[in-house]
PDB file of N, CA and C in Angstrom:
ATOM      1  N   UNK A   1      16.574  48.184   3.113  1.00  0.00           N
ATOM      2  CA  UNK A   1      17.469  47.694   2.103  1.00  0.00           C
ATOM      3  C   UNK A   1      16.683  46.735   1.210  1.00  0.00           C
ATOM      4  N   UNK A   2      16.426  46.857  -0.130  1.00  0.00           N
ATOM      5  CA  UNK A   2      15.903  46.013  -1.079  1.00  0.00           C
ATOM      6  C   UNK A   2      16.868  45.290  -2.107  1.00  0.00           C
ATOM      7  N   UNK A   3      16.686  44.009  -2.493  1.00  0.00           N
ATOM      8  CA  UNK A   3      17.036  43.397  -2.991  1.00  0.00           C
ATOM      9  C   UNK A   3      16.230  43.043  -4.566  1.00  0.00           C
ATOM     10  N   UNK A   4      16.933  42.518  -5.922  1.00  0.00           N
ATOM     11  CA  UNK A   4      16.137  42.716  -6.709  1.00  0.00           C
ATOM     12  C   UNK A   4      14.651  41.459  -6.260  1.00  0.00           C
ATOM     13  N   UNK A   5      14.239  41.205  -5.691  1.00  0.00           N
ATOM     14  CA  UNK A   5      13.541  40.306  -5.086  1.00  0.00           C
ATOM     15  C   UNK A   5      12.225  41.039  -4.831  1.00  0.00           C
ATOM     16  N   UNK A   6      12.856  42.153  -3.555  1.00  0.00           N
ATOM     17  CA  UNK A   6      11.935  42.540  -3.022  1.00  0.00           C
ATOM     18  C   UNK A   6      12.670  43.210  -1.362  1.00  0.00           C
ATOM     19  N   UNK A   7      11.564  44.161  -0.790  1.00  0.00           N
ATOM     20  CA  UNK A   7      12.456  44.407   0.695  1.00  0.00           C
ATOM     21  C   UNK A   7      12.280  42.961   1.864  1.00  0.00           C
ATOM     22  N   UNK A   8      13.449  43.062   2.337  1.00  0.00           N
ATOM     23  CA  UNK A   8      13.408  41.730   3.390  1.00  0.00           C
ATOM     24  C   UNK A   8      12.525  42.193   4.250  1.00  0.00           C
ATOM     25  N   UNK A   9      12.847  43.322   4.764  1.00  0.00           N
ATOM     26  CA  UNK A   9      11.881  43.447   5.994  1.00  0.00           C
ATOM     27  C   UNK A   9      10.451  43.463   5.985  1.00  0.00           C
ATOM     28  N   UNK A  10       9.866  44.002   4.849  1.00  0.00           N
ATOM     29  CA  UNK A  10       8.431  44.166   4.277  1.00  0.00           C
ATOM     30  C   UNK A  10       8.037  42.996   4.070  1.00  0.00           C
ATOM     31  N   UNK A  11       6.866  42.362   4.905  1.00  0.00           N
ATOM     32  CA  UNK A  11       6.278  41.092   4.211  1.00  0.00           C
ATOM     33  C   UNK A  11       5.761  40.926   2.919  1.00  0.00           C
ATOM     34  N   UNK A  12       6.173  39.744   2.238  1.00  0.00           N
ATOM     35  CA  UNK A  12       5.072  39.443   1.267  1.00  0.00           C
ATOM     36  C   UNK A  12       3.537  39.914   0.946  1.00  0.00           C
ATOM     37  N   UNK A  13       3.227  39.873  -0.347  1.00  0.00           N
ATOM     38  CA  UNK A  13       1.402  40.447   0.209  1.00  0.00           C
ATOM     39  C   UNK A  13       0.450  38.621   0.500  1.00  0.00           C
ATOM     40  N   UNK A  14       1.383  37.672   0.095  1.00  0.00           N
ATOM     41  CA  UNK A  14       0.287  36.467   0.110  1.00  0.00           C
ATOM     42  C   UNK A  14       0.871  36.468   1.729  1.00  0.00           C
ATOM     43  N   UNK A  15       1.993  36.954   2.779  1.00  0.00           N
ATOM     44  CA  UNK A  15       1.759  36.431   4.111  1.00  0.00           C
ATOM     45  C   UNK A  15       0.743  37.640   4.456  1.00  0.00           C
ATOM     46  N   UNK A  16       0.669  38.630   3.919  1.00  0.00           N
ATOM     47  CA  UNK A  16      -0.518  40.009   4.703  1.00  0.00           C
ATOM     48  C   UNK A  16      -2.179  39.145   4.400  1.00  0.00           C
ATOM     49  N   UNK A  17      -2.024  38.575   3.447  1.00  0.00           N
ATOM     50  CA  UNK A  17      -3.674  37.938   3.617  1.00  0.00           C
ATOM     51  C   UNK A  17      -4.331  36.851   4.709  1.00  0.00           C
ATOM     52  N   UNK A  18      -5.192  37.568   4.749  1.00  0.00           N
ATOM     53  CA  UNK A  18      -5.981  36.444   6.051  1.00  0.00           C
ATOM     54  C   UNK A  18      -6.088  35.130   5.776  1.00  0.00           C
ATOM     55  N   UNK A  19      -6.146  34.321   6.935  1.00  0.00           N
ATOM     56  CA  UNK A  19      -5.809  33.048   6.820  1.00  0.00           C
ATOM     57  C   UNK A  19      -7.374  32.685   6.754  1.00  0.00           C
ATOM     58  N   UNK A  20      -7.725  31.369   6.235  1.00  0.00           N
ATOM     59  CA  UNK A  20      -9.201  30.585   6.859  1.00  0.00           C
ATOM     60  C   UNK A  20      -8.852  29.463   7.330  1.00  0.00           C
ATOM     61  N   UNK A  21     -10.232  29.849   8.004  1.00  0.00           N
ATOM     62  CA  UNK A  21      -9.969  28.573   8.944  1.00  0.00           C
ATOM     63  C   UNK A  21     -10.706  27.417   8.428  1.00  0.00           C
ATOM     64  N   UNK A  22      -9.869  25.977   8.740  1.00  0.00           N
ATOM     65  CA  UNK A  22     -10.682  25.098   7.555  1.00  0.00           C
ATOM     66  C   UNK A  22     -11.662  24.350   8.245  1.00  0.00           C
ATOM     67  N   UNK A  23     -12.597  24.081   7.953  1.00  0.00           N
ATOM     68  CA  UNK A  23     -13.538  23.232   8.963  1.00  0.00           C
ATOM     69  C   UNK A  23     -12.933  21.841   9.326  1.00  0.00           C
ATOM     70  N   UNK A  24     -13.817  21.782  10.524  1.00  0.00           N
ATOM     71  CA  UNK A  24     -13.092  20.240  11.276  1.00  0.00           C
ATOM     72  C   UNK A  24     -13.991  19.185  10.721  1.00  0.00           C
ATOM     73  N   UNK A  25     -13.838  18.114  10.858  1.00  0.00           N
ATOM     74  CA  UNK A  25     -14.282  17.251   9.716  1.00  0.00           C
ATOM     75  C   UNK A  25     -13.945  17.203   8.595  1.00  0.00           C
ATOM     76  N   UNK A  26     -14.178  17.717   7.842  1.00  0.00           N
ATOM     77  CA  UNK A  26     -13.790  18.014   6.132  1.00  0.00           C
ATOM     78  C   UNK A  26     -15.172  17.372   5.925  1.00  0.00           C
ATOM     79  N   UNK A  27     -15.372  16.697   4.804  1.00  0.00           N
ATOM     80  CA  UNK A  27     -16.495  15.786   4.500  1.00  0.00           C
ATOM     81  C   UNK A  27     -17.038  15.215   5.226  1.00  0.00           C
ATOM     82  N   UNK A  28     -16.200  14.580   6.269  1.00  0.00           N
ATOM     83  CA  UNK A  28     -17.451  14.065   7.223  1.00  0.00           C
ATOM     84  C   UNK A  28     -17.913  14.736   7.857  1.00  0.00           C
ATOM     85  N   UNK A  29     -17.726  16.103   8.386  1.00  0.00           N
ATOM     86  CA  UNK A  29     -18.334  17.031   9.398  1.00  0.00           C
ATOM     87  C   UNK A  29     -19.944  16.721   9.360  1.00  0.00           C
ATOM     88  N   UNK A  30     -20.798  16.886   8.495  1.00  0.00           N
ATOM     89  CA  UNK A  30     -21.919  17.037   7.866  1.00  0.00           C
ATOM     90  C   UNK A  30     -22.686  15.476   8.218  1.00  0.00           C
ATOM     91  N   UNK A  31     -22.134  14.324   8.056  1.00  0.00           N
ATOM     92  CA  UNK A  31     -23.071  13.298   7.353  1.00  0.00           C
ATOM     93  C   UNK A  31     -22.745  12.444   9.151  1.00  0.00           C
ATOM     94  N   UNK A  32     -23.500  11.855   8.983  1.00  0.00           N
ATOM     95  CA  UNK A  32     -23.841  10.518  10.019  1.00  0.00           C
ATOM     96  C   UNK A  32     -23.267   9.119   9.783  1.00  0.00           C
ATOM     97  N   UNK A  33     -23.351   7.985  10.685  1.00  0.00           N
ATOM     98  CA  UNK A  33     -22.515   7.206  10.296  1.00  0.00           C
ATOM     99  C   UNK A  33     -22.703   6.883   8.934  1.00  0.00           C
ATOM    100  N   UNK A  34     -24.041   6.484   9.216  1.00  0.00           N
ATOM    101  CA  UNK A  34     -24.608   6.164   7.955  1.00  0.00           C
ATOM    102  C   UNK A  34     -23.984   6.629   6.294  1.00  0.00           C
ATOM    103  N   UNK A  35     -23.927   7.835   6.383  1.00  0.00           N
ATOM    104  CA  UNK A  35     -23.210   8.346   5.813  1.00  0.00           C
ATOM    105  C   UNK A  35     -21.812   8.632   5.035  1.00  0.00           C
ATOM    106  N   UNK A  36     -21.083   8.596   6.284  1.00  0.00           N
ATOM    107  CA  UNK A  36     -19.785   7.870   6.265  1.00  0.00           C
ATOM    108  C   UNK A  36     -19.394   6.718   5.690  1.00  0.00           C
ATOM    109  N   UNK A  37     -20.251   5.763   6.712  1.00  0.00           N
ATOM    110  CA  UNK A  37     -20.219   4.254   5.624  1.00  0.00           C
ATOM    111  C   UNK A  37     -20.605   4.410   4.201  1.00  0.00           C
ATOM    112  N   UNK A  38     -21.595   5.004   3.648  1.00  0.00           N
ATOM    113  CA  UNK A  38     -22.038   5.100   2.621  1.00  0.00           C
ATOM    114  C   UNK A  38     -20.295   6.232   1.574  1.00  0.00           C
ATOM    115  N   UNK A  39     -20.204   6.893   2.351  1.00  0.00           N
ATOM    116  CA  UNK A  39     -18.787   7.374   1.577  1.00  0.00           C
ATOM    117  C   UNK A  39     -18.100   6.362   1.528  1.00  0.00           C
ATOM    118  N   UNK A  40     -17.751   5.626   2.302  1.00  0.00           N
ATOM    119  CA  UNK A  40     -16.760   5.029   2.305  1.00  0.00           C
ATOM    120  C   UNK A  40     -16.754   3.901   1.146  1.00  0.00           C
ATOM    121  N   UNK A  41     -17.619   2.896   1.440  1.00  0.00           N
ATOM    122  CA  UNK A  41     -17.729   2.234   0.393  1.00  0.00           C
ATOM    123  C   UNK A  41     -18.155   2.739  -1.688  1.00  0.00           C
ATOM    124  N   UNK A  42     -17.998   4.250  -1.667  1.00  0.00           N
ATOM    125  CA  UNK A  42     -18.259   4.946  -2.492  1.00  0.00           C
ATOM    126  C   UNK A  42     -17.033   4.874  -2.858  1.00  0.00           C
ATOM    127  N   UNK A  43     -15.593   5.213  -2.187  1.00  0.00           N
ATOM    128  CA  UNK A  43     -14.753   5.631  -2.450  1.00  0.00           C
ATOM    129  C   UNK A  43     -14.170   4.164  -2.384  1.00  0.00           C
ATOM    130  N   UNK A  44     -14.430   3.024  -2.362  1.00  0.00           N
ATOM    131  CA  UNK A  44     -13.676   2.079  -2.433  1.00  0.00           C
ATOM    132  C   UNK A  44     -13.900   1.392  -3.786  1.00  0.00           C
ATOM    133  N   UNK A  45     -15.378   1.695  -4.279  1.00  0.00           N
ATOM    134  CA  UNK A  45     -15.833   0.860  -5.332  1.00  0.00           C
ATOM    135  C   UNK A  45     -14.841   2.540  -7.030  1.00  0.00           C
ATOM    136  N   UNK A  46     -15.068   3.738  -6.306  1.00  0.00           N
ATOM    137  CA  UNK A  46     -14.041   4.049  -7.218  1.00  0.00           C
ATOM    138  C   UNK A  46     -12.414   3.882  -7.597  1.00  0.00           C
ATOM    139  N   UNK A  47     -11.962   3.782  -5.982  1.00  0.00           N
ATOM    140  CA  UNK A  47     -10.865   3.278  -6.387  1.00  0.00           C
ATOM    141  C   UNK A  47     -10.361   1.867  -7.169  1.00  0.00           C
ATOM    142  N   UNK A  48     -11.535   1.130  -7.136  1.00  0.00           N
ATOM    143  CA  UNK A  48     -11.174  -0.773  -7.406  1.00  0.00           C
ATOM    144  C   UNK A  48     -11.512  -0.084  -9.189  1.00  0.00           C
ATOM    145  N   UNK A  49     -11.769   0.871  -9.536  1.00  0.00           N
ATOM    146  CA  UNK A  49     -12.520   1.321 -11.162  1.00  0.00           C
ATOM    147  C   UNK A  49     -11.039   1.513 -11.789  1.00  0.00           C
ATOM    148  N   UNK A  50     -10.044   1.826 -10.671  1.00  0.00           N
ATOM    149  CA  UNK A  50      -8.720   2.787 -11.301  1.00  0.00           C
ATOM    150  C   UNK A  50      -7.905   1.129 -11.268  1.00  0.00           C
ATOM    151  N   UNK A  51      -8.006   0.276 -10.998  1.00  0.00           N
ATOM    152  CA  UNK A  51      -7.293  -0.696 -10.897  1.00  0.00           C
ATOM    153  C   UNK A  51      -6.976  -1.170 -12.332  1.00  0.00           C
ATOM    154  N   UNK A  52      -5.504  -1.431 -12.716  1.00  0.00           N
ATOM    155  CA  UNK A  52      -5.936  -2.081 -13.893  1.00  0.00           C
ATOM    156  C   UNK A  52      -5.103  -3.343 -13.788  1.00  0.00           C
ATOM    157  N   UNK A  53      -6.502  -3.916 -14.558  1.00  0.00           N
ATOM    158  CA  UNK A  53      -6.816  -5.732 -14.201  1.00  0.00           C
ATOM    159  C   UNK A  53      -5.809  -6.377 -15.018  1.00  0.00           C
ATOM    160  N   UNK A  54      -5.196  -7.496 -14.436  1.00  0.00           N
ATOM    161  CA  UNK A  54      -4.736  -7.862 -15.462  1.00  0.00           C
ATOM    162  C   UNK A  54      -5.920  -8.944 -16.486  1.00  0.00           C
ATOM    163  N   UNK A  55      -5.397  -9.184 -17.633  1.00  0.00           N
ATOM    164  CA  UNK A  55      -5.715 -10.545 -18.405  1.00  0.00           C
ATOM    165  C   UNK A  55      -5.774 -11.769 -18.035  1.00  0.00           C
ATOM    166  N   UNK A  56      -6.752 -12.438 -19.153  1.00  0.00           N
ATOM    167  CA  UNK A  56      -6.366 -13.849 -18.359  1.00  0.00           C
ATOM    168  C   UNK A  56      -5.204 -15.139 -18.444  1.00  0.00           C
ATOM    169  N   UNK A  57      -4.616 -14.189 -19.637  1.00  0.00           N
ATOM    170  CA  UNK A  57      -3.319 -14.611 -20.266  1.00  0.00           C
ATOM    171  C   UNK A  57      -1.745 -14.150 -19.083  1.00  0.00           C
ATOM    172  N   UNK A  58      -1.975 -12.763 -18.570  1.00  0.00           N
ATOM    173  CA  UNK A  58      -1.542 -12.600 -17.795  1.00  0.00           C
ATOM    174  C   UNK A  58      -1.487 -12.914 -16.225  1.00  0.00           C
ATOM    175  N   UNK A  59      -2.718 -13.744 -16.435  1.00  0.00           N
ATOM    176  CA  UNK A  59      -2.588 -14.258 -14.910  1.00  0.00           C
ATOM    177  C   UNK A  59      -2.405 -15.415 -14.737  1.00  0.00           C
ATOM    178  N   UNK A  60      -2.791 -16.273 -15.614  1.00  0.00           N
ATOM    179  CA  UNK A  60      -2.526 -17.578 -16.373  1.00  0.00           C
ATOM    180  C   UNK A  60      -0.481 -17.584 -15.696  1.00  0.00           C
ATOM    181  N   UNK A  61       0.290 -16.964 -16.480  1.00  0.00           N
ATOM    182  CA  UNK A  61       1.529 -16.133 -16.466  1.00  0.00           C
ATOM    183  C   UNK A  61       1.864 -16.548 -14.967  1.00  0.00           C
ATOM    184  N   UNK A  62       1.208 -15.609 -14.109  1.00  0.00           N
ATOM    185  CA  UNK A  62       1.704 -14.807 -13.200  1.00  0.00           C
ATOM    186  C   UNK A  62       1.495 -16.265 -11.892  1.00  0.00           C
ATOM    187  N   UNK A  63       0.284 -16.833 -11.864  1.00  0.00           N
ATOM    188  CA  UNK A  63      -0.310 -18.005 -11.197  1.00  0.00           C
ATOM    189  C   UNK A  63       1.132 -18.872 -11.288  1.00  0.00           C
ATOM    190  N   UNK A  64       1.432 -19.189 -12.442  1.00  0.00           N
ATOM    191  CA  UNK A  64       2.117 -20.826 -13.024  1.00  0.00           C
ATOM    192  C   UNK A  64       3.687 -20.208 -12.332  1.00  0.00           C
ATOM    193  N   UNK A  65       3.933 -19.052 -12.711  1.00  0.00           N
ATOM    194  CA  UNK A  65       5.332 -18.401 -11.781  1.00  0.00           C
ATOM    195  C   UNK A  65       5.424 -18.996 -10.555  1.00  0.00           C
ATOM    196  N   UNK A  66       4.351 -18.183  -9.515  1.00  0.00           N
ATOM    197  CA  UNK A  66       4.210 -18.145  -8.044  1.00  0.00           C
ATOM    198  C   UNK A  66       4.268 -20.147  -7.840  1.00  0.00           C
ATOM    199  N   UNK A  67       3.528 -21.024  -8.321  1.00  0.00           N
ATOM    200  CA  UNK A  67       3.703 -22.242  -8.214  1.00  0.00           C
ATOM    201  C   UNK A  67       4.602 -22.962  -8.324  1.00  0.00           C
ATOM    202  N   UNK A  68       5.566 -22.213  -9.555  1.00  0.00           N
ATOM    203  CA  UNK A  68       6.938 -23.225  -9.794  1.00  0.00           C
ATOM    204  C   UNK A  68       7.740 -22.521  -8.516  1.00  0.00           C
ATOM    205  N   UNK A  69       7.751 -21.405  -8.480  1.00  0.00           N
ATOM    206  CA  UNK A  69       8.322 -20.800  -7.083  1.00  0.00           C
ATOM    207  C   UNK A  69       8.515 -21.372  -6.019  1.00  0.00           C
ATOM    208  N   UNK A  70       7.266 -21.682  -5.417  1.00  0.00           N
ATOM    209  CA  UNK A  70       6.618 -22.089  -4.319  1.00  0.00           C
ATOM    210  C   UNK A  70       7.499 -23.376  -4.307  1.00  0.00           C
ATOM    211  N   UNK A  71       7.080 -24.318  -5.344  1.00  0.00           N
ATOM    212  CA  UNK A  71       7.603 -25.775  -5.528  1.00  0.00           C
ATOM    213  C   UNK A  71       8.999 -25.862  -5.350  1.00  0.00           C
ATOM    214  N   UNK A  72       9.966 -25.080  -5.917  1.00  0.00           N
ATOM    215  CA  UNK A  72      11.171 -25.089  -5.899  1.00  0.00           C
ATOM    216  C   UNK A  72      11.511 -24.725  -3.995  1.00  0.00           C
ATOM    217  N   UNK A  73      11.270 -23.527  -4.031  1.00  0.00           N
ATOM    218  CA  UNK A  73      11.249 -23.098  -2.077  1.00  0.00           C
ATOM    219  C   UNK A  73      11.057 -24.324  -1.474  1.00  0.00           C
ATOM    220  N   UNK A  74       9.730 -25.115  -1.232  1.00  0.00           N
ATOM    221  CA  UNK A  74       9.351 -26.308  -0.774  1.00  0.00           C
ATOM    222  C   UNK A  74      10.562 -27.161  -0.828  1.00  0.00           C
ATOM    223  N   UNK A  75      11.198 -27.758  -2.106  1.00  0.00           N
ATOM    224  CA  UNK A  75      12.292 -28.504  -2.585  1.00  0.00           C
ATOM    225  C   UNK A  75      13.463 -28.016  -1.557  1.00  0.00           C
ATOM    226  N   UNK A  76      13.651 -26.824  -1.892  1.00  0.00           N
ATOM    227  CA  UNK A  76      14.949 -26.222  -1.098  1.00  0.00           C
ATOM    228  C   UNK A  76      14.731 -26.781   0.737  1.00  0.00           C
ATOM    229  N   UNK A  77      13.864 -26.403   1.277  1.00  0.00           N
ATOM    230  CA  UNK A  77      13.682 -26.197   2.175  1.00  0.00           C
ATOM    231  C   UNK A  77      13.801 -27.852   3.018  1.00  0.00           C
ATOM    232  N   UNK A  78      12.893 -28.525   2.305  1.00  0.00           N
ATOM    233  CA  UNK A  78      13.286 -30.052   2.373  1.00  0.00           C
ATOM    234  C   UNK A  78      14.219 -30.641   2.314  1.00  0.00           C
ATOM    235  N   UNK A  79      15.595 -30.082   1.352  1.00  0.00           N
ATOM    236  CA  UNK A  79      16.652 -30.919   1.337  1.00  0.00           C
ATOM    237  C   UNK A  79      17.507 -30.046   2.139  1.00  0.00           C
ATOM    238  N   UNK A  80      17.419 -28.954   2.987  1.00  0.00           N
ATOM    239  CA  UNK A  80      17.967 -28.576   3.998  1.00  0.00           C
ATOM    240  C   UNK A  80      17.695 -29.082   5.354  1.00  0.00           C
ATOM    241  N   UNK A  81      16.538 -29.253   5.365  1.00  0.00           N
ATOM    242  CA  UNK A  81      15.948 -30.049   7.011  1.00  0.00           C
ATOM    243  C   UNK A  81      16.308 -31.098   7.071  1.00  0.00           C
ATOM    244  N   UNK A  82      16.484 -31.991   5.831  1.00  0.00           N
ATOM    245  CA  UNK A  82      17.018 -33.487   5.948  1.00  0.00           C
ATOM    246  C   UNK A  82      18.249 -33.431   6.117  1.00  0.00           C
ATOM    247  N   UNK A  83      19.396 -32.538   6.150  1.00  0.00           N
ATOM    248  CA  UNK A  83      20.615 -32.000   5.921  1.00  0.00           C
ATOM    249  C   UNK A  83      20.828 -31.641   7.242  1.00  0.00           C
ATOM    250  N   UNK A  84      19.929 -30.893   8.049  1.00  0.00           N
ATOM    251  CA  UNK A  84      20.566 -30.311   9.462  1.00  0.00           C
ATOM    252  C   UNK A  84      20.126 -31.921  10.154  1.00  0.00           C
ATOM    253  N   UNK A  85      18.958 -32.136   9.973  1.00  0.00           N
ATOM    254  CA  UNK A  85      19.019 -33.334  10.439  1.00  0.00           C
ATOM    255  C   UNK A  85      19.763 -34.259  10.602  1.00  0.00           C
ATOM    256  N   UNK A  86      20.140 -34.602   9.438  1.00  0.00           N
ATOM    257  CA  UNK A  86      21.486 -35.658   9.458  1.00  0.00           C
ATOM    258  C   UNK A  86      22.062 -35.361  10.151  1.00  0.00           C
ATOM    259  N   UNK A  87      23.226 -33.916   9.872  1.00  0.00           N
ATOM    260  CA  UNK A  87      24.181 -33.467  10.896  1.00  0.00           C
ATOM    261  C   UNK A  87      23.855 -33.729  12.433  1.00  0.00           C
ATOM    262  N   UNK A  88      22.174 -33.221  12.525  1.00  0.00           N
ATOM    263  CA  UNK A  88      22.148 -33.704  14.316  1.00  0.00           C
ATOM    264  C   UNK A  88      22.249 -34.883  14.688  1.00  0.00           C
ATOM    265  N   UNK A  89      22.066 -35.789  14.206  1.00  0.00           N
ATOM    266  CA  UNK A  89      21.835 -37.121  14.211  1.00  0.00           C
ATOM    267  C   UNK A  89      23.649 -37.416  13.658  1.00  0.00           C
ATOM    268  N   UNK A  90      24.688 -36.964  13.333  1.00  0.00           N
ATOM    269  CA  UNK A  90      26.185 -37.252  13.346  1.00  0.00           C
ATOM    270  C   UNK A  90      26.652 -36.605  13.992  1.00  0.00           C
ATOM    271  N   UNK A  91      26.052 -35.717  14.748  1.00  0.00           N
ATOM    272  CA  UNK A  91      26.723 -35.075  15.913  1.00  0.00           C
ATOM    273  C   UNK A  91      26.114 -35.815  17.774  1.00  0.00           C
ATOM    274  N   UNK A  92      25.044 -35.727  17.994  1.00  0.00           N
ATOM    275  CA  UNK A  92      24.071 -36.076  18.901  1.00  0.00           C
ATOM    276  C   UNK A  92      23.875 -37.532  18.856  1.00  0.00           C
ATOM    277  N   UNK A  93      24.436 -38.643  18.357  1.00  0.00           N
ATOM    278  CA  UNK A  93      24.445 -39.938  17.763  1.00  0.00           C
ATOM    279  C   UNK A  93      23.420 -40.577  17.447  1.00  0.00           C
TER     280      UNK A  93
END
């Protein structure tokens, strides 16, 4: 029975083709540590190439954020500890 598709029962021709087999390793199969290390740090100094940097206007920015942040958290955090405190100290006498 065929469908406009194709017959169900008849395989595909890409499942009738032979499979390969892929080597173990991949890239490293071949090379030594040495080697390896040497990839490795290959592939780190390309990836840091794809990075994009910010400015120094933008970091300028981004620095003075994280600080007022920080400062405010700090603030918060301080006038809560002095706060449970108290309470322990009006509860615990």
């Amino acid at each position: 029975m065929t469908d406009a598709v194709g017959s169900i029962d008849t395989p595909d021709a890409e499942d009738e083709a032979p499979q390969k087999k892929s080597r173990k390793g991949g890239k490293r199969g071949k090379k030594g540590p040495f080697g390896r290390l040497a990839l490795f740090y290959r592939q780190i100094v390309a990836e840091l190439r794809k990075v994009v940097w910010p400015t120094r206007n933008q970091l300028t920015t981004y620095t003075t954020v994280v600080i007022v942040f920080v400062v405010i958290m700090i603030g918060l955090v301080t006038v809560m500890d002095y706060g449970f405190q108290e309470a322990v100290k009006y509860v615990f006498g």
